mmCIF file of C-alpha atoms in Angstrom:
data_model
loop_
_atom_site.group_PDB
_atom_site.id
_atom_site.type_symbol
_atom_site.label_atom_id
_atom_site.label_comp_id
_atom_site.label_asym_id
_atom_site.label_seq_id
_atom_site.Cartn_x
_atom_site.Cartn_y
_atom_site.Cartn_z
ATOM 1 C CA MET A 240 90.227 117.281 113.599
ATOM 2 C CA PHE A 241 87.095 116.030 111.828
ATOM 3 C CA ARG A 242 84.671 113.524 113.069
ATOM 4 C CA LEU A 243 81.618 111.636 112.346
ATOM 5 C CA GLU A 244 78.409 112.750 113.653
ATOM 6 C CA ALA A 245 74.845 110.792 113.703
ATOM 7 C CA ARG A 246 72.586 112.014 111.557
ATOM 8 C CA PRO A 247 68.965 112.489 112.838
ATOM 9 C CA GLU A 248 67.590 110.673 109.641
ATOM 10 C CA PRO A 249 69.369 108.780 106.840
ATOM 11 C CA SER A 250 70.371 111.134 104.284
ATOM 12 C CA ARG A 251 68.164 110.789 100.993
ATOM 13 C CA LEU A 252 71.029 112.440 98.778
ATOM 14 C CA TRP A 253 73.783 110.341 99.849
ATOM 15 C CA THR A 254 71.619 106.977 99.351
ATOM 16 C CA PHE A 255 72.011 108.055 95.563
ATOM 17 C CA GLY A 256 75.025 109.879 95.900
ATOM 18 C CA SER A 257 77.204 107.407 97.245
ATOM 19 C CA PRO A 258 77.843 105.116 94.533
ATOM 20 C CA LEU A 259 78.831 108.058 92.397
ATOM 21 C CA LEU A 260 81.509 109.164 94.971
ATOM 22 C CA ALA A 261 82.626 105.410 95.215
ATOM 23 C CA LEU A 262 83.249 105.390 91.203
ATOM 24 C CA LEU A 263 85.319 108.374 91.672
ATOM 25 C CA VAL A 264 87.297 107.042 94.307
ATOM 26 C CA THR A 265 87.573 104.194 92.422
ATOM 27 C CA VAL A 266 88.880 105.977 89.597
ATOM 28 C CA LEU A 267 91.151 107.529 91.263
ATOM 29 C CA ILE A 268 92.950 104.641 92.776
ATOM 30 C CA GLY A 269 92.676 102.973 89.565
ATOM 31 C CA VAL A 270 95.144 106.091 88.323
ATOM 32 C CA ALA A 271 97.450 105.699 91.195
ATOM 33 C CA LEU A 272 97.301 101.781 90.443
ATOM 34 C CA PHE A 273 98.371 102.469 86.829
ATOM 35 C CA VAL A 274 101.181 104.819 88.128
ATOM 36 C CA ALA A 275 102.810 102.281 90.407
ATOM 37 C CA LEU A 276 102.514 99.602 87.431
ATOM 38 C CA GLY A 277 104.209 101.777 85.334
ATOM 39 C CA LYS A 278 101.589 102.780 82.773
ATOM 40 C CA ASP A 279 99.965 105.787 81.239
ATOM 41 C CA PRO A 280 97.015 106.368 83.514
ATOM 42 C CA VAL A 281 95.184 108.368 80.593
ATOM 43 C CA ARG A 282 95.352 105.176 78.422
ATOM 44 C CA GLY A 283 94.398 103.103 81.535
ATOM 45 C CA LEU A 284 91.429 104.500 81.828
ATOM 46 C CA GLN A 285 90.558 104.763 78.296
ATOM 47 C CA VAL A 286 90.945 101.046 77.973
ATOM 48 C CA PHE A 287 88.253 100.682 81.047
ATOM 49 C CA PHE A 288 85.787 103.487 80.068
ATOM 50 C CA TRP A 289 86.241 104.344 76.367
ATOM 51 C CA GLU A 290 87.098 101.206 74.480
ATOM 52 C CA PRO A 291 84.178 99.047 75.640
ATOM 53 C CA VAL A 292 81.939 101.929 73.979
ATOM 54 C CA LYS A 293 83.629 103.367 70.816
ATOM 55 C CA SER A 294 82.069 101.379 68.279
ATOM 56 C CA PRO A 295 78.814 99.519 67.843
ATOM 57 C CA TYR A 296 80.582 95.993 67.971
ATOM 58 C CA ALA A 297 82.318 97.309 71.191
ATOM 59 C CA LEU A 298 78.687 98.486 72.885
ATOM 60 C CA GLY A 299 77.451 94.694 71.735
ATOM 61 C CA GLU A 300 79.865 93.321 73.240
ATOM 62 C CA LEU A 301 79.150 95.378 76.464
ATOM 63 C CA MET A 302 75.603 93.678 76.351
ATOM 64 C CA VAL A 303 76.923 90.405 76.363
ATOM 65 C CA LYS A 304 78.352 91.114 79.371
ATOM 66 C CA ALA A 305 75.717 93.279 80.925
ATOM 67 C CA THR A 306 73.044 90.270 80.228
ATOM 68 C CA PRO A 307 74.048 87.728 82.995
ATOM 69 C CA LEU A 308 75.003 90.457 85.371
ATOM 70 C CA LEU A 309 71.606 92.236 85.189
ATOM 71 C CA ILE A 310 69.587 89.284 85.236
ATOM 72 C CA ILE A 311 71.329 87.595 88.318
ATOM 73 C CA ALA A 312 71.628 90.756 90.475
ATOM 74 C CA LEU A 313 67.825 91.094 89.740
ATOM 75 C CA GLY A 314 67.088 87.718 91.736
ATOM 76 C CA LEU A 315 69.694 88.704 94.170
ATOM 77 C CA ALA A 316 67.908 91.980 95.145
ATOM 78 C CA VAL A 317 64.887 89.839 95.876
ATOM 79 C CA CYS A 318 66.840 88.220 98.360
ATOM 80 C CA PHE A 319 68.444 90.701 99.736
ATOM 81 C CA ARG A 320 65.466 92.919 100.372
ATOM 82 C CA SER A 321 64.212 89.895 102.107
ATOM 83 C CA ASN A 322 67.035 89.746 104.372
ATOM 84 C CA VAL A 323 68.221 86.418 102.541
ATOM 85 C CA TRP A 324 71.749 86.188 102.083
ATOM 86 C CA ASN A 325 72.494 84.470 98.910
ATOM 87 C CA ILE A 326 76.003 84.056 98.125
ATOM 88 C CA GLY A 327 75.902 81.347 96.144
ATOM 89 C CA ALA A 328 74.730 82.324 92.697
ATOM 90 C CA GLU A 329 77.640 81.406 91.433
ATOM 91 C CA GLY A 330 76.624 77.931 91.797
ATOM 92 C CA GLN A 331 73.212 78.300 90.885
ATOM 93 C CA PHE A 332 74.455 79.712 87.324
ATOM 94 C CA VAL A 333 76.791 76.901 87.162
ATOM 95 C CA ILE A 334 73.698 74.344 87.546
ATOM 96 C CA GLY A 335 71.383 75.967 85.269
ATOM 97 C CA ALA A 336 74.005 75.889 82.517
ATOM 98 C CA VAL A 337 74.596 72.541 83.286
ATOM 99 C CA ALA A 338 70.902 71.435 83.151
ATOM 100 C CA ALA A 339 70.758 73.601 79.854
ATOM 101 C CA GLY A 340 73.527 72.082 78.492
ATOM 102 C CA GLY A 341 72.048 68.494 78.968
ATOM 103 C CA VAL A 342 69.191 69.531 76.835
ATOM 104 C CA ALA A 343 70.992 71.393 74.225
ATOM 105 C CA LEU A 344 73.031 67.899 73.959
ATOM 106 C CA LEU A 345 70.366 65.927 73.146
ATOM 107 C CA ALA A 346 69.131 67.975 69.882
ATOM 108 C CA ASP A 347 70.026 66.439 66.657
ATOM 109 C CA LYS A 348 69.824 67.790 62.586
ATOM 110 C CA THR A 349 65.999 66.892 63.023
ATOM 111 C CA THR A 350 65.374 68.839 66.400
ATOM 112 C CA GLY A 351 63.170 71.860 65.973
ATOM 113 C CA PRO A 352 63.325 75.161 66.978
ATOM 114 C CA TRP A 353 60.974 74.353 69.934
ATOM 115 C CA ILE A 354 64.177 72.870 71.937
ATOM 116 C CA ILE A 355 65.440 76.702 72.783
ATOM 117 C CA VAL A 356 62.382 77.175 75.176
ATOM 118 C CA ALA A 357 63.104 73.595 76.786
ATOM 119 C CA ILE A 358 66.948 74.992 77.181
ATOM 120 C CA ILE A 359 65.957 77.908 79.070
ATOM 121 C CA ALA A 360 63.203 76.046 80.887
ATOM 122 C CA ALA A 361 66.102 73.577 82.201
ATOM 123 C CA GLY A 362 68.196 76.179 82.986
ATOM 124 C CA VAL A 363 65.479 77.677 85.395
ATOM 125 C CA LEU A 364 64.529 74.867 86.961
ATOM 126 C CA GLY A 365 68.150 73.514 87.562
ATOM 127 C CA GLY A 366 69.049 77.103 89.197
ATOM 128 C CA MET A 367 65.992 76.835 91.320
ATOM 129 C CA ALA A 368 66.632 73.405 92.434
ATOM 130 C CA TRP A 369 70.161 74.286 93.144
ATOM 131 C CA ALA A 370 68.788 77.383 95.372
ATOM 132 C CA GLY A 371 66.304 75.290 96.663
ATOM 133 C CA ILE A 372 68.992 72.801 98.916
ATOM 134 C CA THR A 373 69.758 76.189 100.830
ATOM 135 C CA ALA A 374 66.138 77.088 101.015
ATOM 136 C CA LEU A 375 65.641 73.205 102.841
ATOM 137 C CA LEU A 376 68.517 73.481 104.850
ATOM 138 C CA ARG A 377 67.494 76.763 106.306
ATOM 139 C CA ASP A 378 64.028 76.170 106.730
ATOM 140 C CA ARG A 379 64.193 72.728 108.396
ATOM 141 C CA PHE A 380 67.385 72.780 110.352
ATOM 142 C CA ASN A 381 68.288 76.488 110.684
ATOM 143 C CA ALA A 382 71.355 76.528 108.817
ATOM 144 C CA ASN A 383 73.326 79.828 107.685
ATOM 145 C CA GLU A 384 72.220 80.373 104.150
ATOM 146 C CA ILE A 385 75.513 82.120 103.707
ATOM 147 C CA LEU A 386 77.867 79.501 104.198
ATOM 148 C CA VAL A 387 75.598 76.866 102.528
ATOM 149 C CA SER A 388 74.779 78.341 99.370
ATOM 150 C CA LEU A 389 78.595 79.826 99.258
ATOM 151 C CA MET A 390 79.875 76.129 99.749
ATOM 152 C CA LEU A 391 77.230 74.499 96.999
ATOM 153 C CA VAL A 392 79.112 77.250 94.476
ATOM 154 C CA TYR A 393 82.531 74.424 94.784
ATOM 155 C CA VAL A 394 79.904 71.649 94.710
ATOM 156 C CA ALA A 395 78.268 72.933 91.357
ATOM 157 C CA ASP A 396 81.881 73.072 90.031
ATOM 158 C CA MET A 397 82.872 69.715 90.800
ATOM 159 C CA VAL A 398 79.399 68.507 89.210
ATOM 160 C CA LEU A 399 80.499 70.312 85.882
ATOM 161 C CA SER A 400 84.084 68.999 85.957
ATOM 162 C CA TYR A 401 82.843 65.734 86.251
ATOM 163 C CA LEU A 402 80.341 65.902 83.540
ATOM 164 C CA VAL A 403 83.147 67.748 81.070
ATOM 165 C CA PHE A 404 85.870 65.623 81.884
ATOM 166 C CA GLY A 405 83.839 61.945 81.842
ATOM 167 C CA PRO A 406 80.710 60.964 80.434
ATOM 168 C CA TRP A 407 79.903 64.248 78.346
ATOM 169 C CA LYS A 408 83.128 64.677 77.243
ATOM 170 C CA ASP A 409 83.560 65.367 73.502
ATOM 171 C CA PRO A 410 84.971 62.130 71.987
ATOM 172 C CA GLN A 411 86.088 64.156 68.976
ATOM 173 C CA GLY A 412 87.553 67.059 71.230
ATOM 174 C CA TYR A 413 91.345 66.154 71.444
ATOM 175 C CA ASN A 414 91.202 65.669 75.041
ATOM 176 C CA PHE A 415 89.863 68.558 75.995
ATOM 177 C CA PRO A 416 87.352 68.965 79.042
ATOM 178 C CA GLN A 417 84.488 70.439 77.216
ATOM 179 C CA THR A 418 81.358 68.858 75.355
ATOM 180 C CA LYS A 419 80.940 68.870 71.831
ATOM 181 C CA THR A 420 79.603 72.110 69.905
ATOM 182 C CA PHE A 421 75.703 72.034 70.254
ATOM 183 C CA GLU A 422 73.518 71.915 67.433
ATOM 184 C CA ALA A 423 72.871 75.289 65.425
ATOM 185 C CA VAL A 424 69.228 74.916 66.383
ATOM 186 C CA THR A 425 69.809 75.358 70.192
ATOM 187 C CA GLN A 426 71.293 78.538 69.736
ATOM 188 C CA ILE A 427 69.626 81.585 71.482
ATOM 189 C CA PRO A 428 68.602 84.065 68.742
ATOM 190 C CA ARG A 429 70.483 86.949 68.276
ATOM 191 C CA LEU A 430 69.594 90.544 67.329
ATOM 192 C CA MET A 431 71.454 91.269 64.196
ATOM 193 C CA GLN A 432 73.890 89.510 62.080
ATOM 194 C CA GLY A 433 77.366 89.744 63.084
ATOM 195 C CA SER A 434 76.859 90.304 66.549
ATOM 196 C CA ARG A 435 76.646 88.158 69.515
ATOM 197 C CA VAL A 436 73.743 90.066 71.273
ATOM 198 C CA SER A 437 70.851 87.431 72.220
ATOM 199 C CA ILE A 438 67.398 87.918 73.111
ATOM 200 C CA GLY A 439 68.605 87.596 76.348
ATOM 201 C CA ILE A 440 69.107 91.549 76.603
ATOM 202 C CA PHE A 441 65.440 91.544 76.374
ATOM 203 C CA LEU A 442 64.658 89.200 78.882
ATOM 204 C CA ALA A 443 67.165 91.005 81.235
ATOM 205 C CA LEU A 444 65.228 94.513 80.714
ATOM 206 C CA ALA A 445 61.842 92.879 81.166
ATOM 207 C CA GLY A 446 62.660 90.994 84.238
ATOM 208 C CA ALA A 447 63.905 94.647 85.763
ATOM 209 C CA ALA A 448 60.410 96.168 84.882
ATOM 210 C CA ALA A 449 58.489 93.230 86.180
ATOM 211 C CA LEU A 450 60.872 93.332 89.452
ATOM 212 C CA TRP A 451 59.948 96.938 89.756
ATOM 213 C CA VAL A 452 56.341 96.386 89.587
ATOM 214 C CA PHE A 453 56.502 93.124 92.130
ATOM 215 C CA LEU A 454 58.406 95.376 94.606
ATOM 216 C CA PHE A 455 56.702 98.761 94.348
ATOM 217 C CA ARG A 456 53.435 98.096 92.951
ATOM 218 C CA THR A 457 52.062 94.677 94.412
ATOM 219 C CA TYR A 458 50.491 93.529 97.808
ATOM 220 C CA ALA A 459 52.963 90.164 97.440
ATOM 221 C CA GLY A 460 56.096 92.367 96.774
ATOM 222 C CA PHE A 461 55.002 94.109 100.132
ATOM 223 C CA ALA A 462 54.318 91.132 102.111
ATOM 224 C CA GLN A 463 57.934 89.769 100.722
ATOM 225 C CA GLN A 464 59.961 92.714 102.006
ATOM 226 C CA VAL A 465 58.169 92.637 105.341
ATOM 227 C CA GLY A 466 58.539 88.760 105.766
ATOM 228 C CA GLY A 467 62.172 89.139 105.510
ATOM 229 C CA LEU A 468 63.327 92.317 107.163
ATOM 230 C CA ALA A 469 60.782 91.677 110.165
ATOM 231 C CA PRO A 470 59.646 88.070 110.780
ATOM 232 C CA ALA A 471 57.633 89.383 114.056
ATOM 233 C CA ALA A 472 55.828 91.902 112.252
ATOM 234 C CA ALA A 473 55.014 89.654 109.434
ATOM 235 C CA ARG A 474 53.545 87.130 111.472
ATOM 236 C CA TYR A 475 51.541 89.893 113.525
ATOM 237 C CA ALA A 476 50.163 90.905 109.995
ATOM 238 C CA GLY A 477 49.790 87.291 108.685
ATOM 239 C CA PHE A 478 52.866 87.301 106.305
ATOM 240 C CA SER A 479 54.680 84.057 106.113
ATOM 241 C CA SER A 480 58.412 84.592 106.677
ATOM 242 C CA ARG A 481 58.902 80.985 105.619
ATOM 243 C CA LYS A 482 57.207 81.790 102.563
ATOM 244 C CA ALA A 483 59.381 84.762 102.103
ATOM 245 C CA LEU A 484 62.325 82.538 102.168
ATOM 246 C CA TRP A 485 61.439 79.975 99.493
ATOM 247 C CA VAL A 486 60.049 82.571 96.996
ATOM 248 C CA ALA A 487 63.482 84.658 97.833
ATOM 249 C CA LEU A 488 65.718 81.852 97.224
ATOM 250 C CA LEU A 489 63.930 80.227 94.382
ATOM 251 C CA THR A 490 63.438 83.303 92.490
ATOM 252 C CA SER A 491 67.391 84.216 92.708
ATOM 253 C CA GLY A 492 68.235 80.736 91.834
ATOM 254 C CA GLY A 493 65.900 80.874 88.597
ATOM 255 C CA ALA A 494 67.444 84.199 87.825
ATOM 256 C CA ALA A 495 70.944 82.971 88.006
ATOM 257 C CA GLY A 496 69.922 79.475 86.170
ATOM 258 C CA LEU A 497 68.029 81.286 83.177
ATOM 259 C CA ALA A 498 71.506 83.282 83.327
ATOM 260 C CA GLY A 499 73.431 80.128 82.788
ATOM 261 C CA ALA A 500 71.239 78.842 80.048
ATOM 262 C CA LEU A 501 71.540 81.939 77.835
ATOM 263 C CA GLU A 502 75.712 81.784 78.399
ATOM 264 C CA VAL A 503 76.147 78.319 77.069
ATOM 265 C CA ALA A 504 73.402 78.181 74.461
ATOM 266 C CA GLY A 505 74.489 81.534 73.537
ATOM 267 C CA PRO A 506 77.873 83.033 73.475
ATOM 268 C CA ILE A 507 79.549 79.620 74.618
ATOM 269 C CA GLY A 508 77.756 77.367 72.645
ATOM 270 C CA GLN A 509 79.118 74.111 74.853
ATOM 271 C CA LEU A 510 80.079 73.142 78.286
ATOM 272 C CA THR A 511 83.615 73.704 79.167
ATOM 273 C CA THR A 512 85.577 74.540 82.488
ATOM 274 C CA TYR A 513 85.133 77.687 81.839
ATOM 275 C CA VAL A 514 81.542 78.212 82.619
ATOM 276 C CA PRO A 515 82.244 79.675 85.691
ATOM 277 C CA ALA A 516 83.210 83.241 85.026
ATOM 278 C CA GLY A 517 82.411 84.896 88.279
ATOM 279 C CA TYR A 518 79.418 86.691 87.063
ATOM 280 C CA GLY A 519 77.494 85.048 90.190
ATOM 281 C CA PHE A 520 79.737 87.016 92.748
ATOM 282 C CA ALA A 521 79.983 90.143 90.437
ATOM 283 C CA ALA A 522 76.170 90.244 90.752
ATOM 284 C CA ILE A 523 76.358 90.981 94.306
ATOM 285 C CA ILE A 524 78.523 94.163 93.530
ATOM 286 C CA VAL A 525 75.941 94.886 90.907
ATOM 287 C CA ALA A 526 73.279 94.512 92.776
ATOM 288 C CA PHE A 527 74.572 96.963 96.045
ATOM 289 C CA VAL A 528 76.029 99.469 93.374
ATOM 290 C CA GLY A 529 72.215 99.737 92.098
ATOM 291 C CA ARG A 530 70.548 100.191 95.557
ATOM 292 C CA LEU A 531 68.407 97.196 95.370
ATOM 293 C CA HIS A 532 66.458 98.923 92.470
ATOM 294 C CA PRO A 533 65.658 97.345 88.764
ATOM 295 C CA VAL A 534 66.826 100.871 87.297
ATOM 296 C CA GLY A 535 69.614 101.326 89.256
ATOM 297 C CA MET A 536 71.071 97.592 88.745
ATOM 298 C CA VAL A 537 70.687 98.388 85.153
ATOM 299 C CA PHE A 538 73.128 101.044 84.924
ATOM 300 C CA SER A 539 75.540 99.169 87.414
ATOM 301 C CA ALA A 540 75.404 95.888 85.186
ATOM 302 C CA ILE A 541 76.908 98.169 82.567
ATOM 303 C CA LEU A 542 79.650 99.543 84.531
ATOM 304 C CA MET A 543 80.569 96.197 86.015
ATOM 305 C CA SER A 544 80.586 94.603 82.293
ATOM 306 C CA MET A 545 83.051 97.656 81.554
ATOM 307 C CA PHE A 546 85.419 96.285 84.048
ATOM 308 C CA TYR A 547 85.333 92.711 82.472
ATOM 309 C CA ILE A 548 85.911 94.024 79.357
ATOM 310 C CA GLY A 549 88.849 96.396 80.424
ATOM 311 C CA GLY A 550 90.456 93.563 82.236
ATOM 312 C CA GLU A 551 90.789 91.779 78.968
ATOM 313 C CA LEU A 552 91.733 94.430 76.892
ATOM 314 C CA ALA A 553 94.217 95.519 79.613
ATOM 315 C CA GLN A 554 95.797 92.195 79.491
ATOM 316 C CA SER A 555 96.254 91.923 75.677
ATOM 317 C CA ARG A 556 97.139 95.722 75.094
ATOM 318 C CA LEU A 557 98.850 96.694 78.044
ATOM 319 C CA GLY A 558 100.425 93.725 79.263
ATOM 320 C CA LEU A 559 98.678 93.674 82.815
ATOM 321 C CA PRO A 560 97.151 90.838 84.225
ATOM 322 C CA LYS A 561 93.387 89.891 84.067
ATOM 323 C CA SER A 562 93.055 89.804 87.184
ATOM 324 C CA LEU A 563 92.860 93.298 87.137
ATOM 325 C CA THR A 564 89.131 92.917 86.678
ATOM 326 C CA GLY A 565 88.617 91.858 90.091
ATOM 327 C CA VAL A 566 90.915 94.313 91.485
ATOM 328 C CA PHE A 567 88.438 97.058 89.730
ATOM 329 C CA GLN A 568 85.645 95.041 91.260
ATOM 330 C CA GLY A 569 87.055 94.882 94.813
ATOM 331 C CA LEU A 570 87.862 98.636 94.631
ATOM 332 C CA LEU A 571 84.385 99.320 93.592
ATOM 333 C CA LEU A 572 82.821 97.286 96.699
ATOM 334 C CA PHE A 573 85.032 98.705 99.281
ATOM 335 C CA SER A 574 84.246 102.144 98.221
ATOM 336 C CA LEU A 575 80.755 101.953 98.351
ATOM 337 C CA LEU A 576 81.004 100.707 101.788
ATOM 338 C CA ALA A 577 83.194 103.549 102.851
ATOM 339 C CA CYS A 578 81.044 106.047 101.180
ATOM 340 C CA ASP A 579 77.755 104.622 102.786
ATOM 341 C CA THR A 580 78.899 106.031 106.151
ATOM 342 C CA LEU A 581 77.686 109.247 104.604
ATOM 343 C CA ILE A 582 74.136 108.183 104.509
ATOM 344 C CA ALA A 583 73.860 107.600 108.278
ATOM 345 C CA TYR A 584 76.553 110.096 109.741
ATOM 346 C CA ARG A 585 78.393 113.717 108.427
ATOM 347 C CA ILE A 586 81.327 114.912 108.690
ATOM 348 C CA VAL A 587 81.853 117.452 111.162
ATOM 349 C CA SER A 588 84.731 119.970 112.170
ATOM 350 C CA PRO A 589 85.168 119.795 116.051
ATOM 351 C CA PRO A 590 83.612 123.219 117.697
ATOM 352 C CA LYS A 591 86.370 126.254 118.297
ATOM 353 C CA ARG A 592 87.181 126.928 122.012
ATOM 354 C CA PRO A 593 86.740 130.018 123.472
ATOM 355 C CA PRO A 594 90.205 132.097 123.974
ATOM 356 C CA THR A 595 91.395 131.818 127.722
ATOM 357 C CA ALA A 596 92.956 134.627 129.605
ATOM 358 C CA PRO A 597 96.753 134.612 129.611
ATOM 359 C CA PRO A 598 98.299 134.223 133.123
ATOM 360 C CA SER A 599 99.089 137.300 135.265
ATOM 361 C CA ARG A 600 102.770 138.200 134.990
ATOM 362 C CA GLY A 601 102.709 140.681 137.642
ATOM 363 C CA ARG A 602 104.133 140.900 141.341
ATOM 364 C CA HIS A 603 102.664 137.757 143.644
ATOM 365 C CA GLN A 604 100.188 139.060 145.812
ATOM 366 C CA TRP A 605 100.166 137.526 149.462
ATOM 367 C CA PRO A 606 96.766 136.755 150.985
ATOM 368 C CA GLY A 607 95.195 139.345 152.757
ATOM 369 C CA GLU A 608 96.895 142.055 150.606
ATOM 370 C CA ALA A 609 94.895 144.348 148.645
ATOM 371 C CA GLY A 610 93.619 142.991 145.570
ATOM 372 C CA SER A 611 94.147 139.301 146.549
ATOM 373 C CA THR A 612 91.125 136.999 146.148
ATOM 374 C CA ALA A 613 92.714 134.493 148.892
ATOM 375 C CA ALA A 614 91.409 135.116 152.603
ATOM 376 C CA PRO A 615 94.238 135.662 154.912
ATOM 377 C CA ALA A 616 95.229 132.920 157.415
ATOM 378 C CA LYS A 617 93.966 132.860 160.741
ATOM 379 C CA HIS A 618 96.467 132.948 163.866
ATOM 380 C CA THR A 619 95.560 131.460 167.061
ATOM 381 C CA ASP A 620 97.523 131.888 170.495
#
């Protein structure tokens, strides 16, 4: 029977090999899932891993999905490396979209292109303000940031619903819960005609480069990580754990708000109840699959966007529910958690026991008899 044995030190090989093994496990379980659903597994894998990259248009749609995932994951990486567990990036994404949409609704036919800067700034500030609530409650009242940030997601959804069902509802929208379509001047500039890819992809890649410099090449990035992981050591070194908390949450909230602004002023073009797309939760998986490293998160964001597009294609071409996207995301997360065990432990086989001599089948020897090892019994008168 195999068993786990603790390693003397964490394995560097499995630190980077674990996500690849988790992806392989996810694919194998996915194949079994397609077979169980009565679908061709080869066709199913093709829908998830080939269709999203087979043409320039498909690659463009892949980048559209990957952009918000990467931006949000970059902000979350700052939190998680600082030991601050922001689970409410989805709410910060929504409020950033609401703030950006509010500015976009102010535009008219005479508004200049400067409005795009105001829209992006409003989205960033909206996300920071929403994350600031979590930072304030954690800092002043020692509230659990996991619960606070998560509950604020539902509050953000209610704020969005109130606005699109109420004061911001399009009077000519046939009673649908949505705002009017934003003016063309508010559209985030696109890279090319006929594609939905915007300059947001450059902002995401620039953010990845900036995060790498901040975390691994600056004194402030080092202090940020120490302040979250070892508050006592940080105080001894003169670092502020409170500052680490605020920087982490405000950075994460601003990144999520930026993603929300790029989404509503880009592909969506208006505020609707469908703005919450689950990007804030999926970005948590992106961050951990990418090992909280900017380069790793670029590739994991592409992988997660393939799951999004694959789920949509599986619904239209294979007749499967769109929720299959969430299934693959969950499989990847739990496979990663299982495979991460190999970082601190290794699988070993039990040691072989030495062979034992078979019992003697000869005549029973009485005590005191020649060849007997037992002492003869003593008799007394």
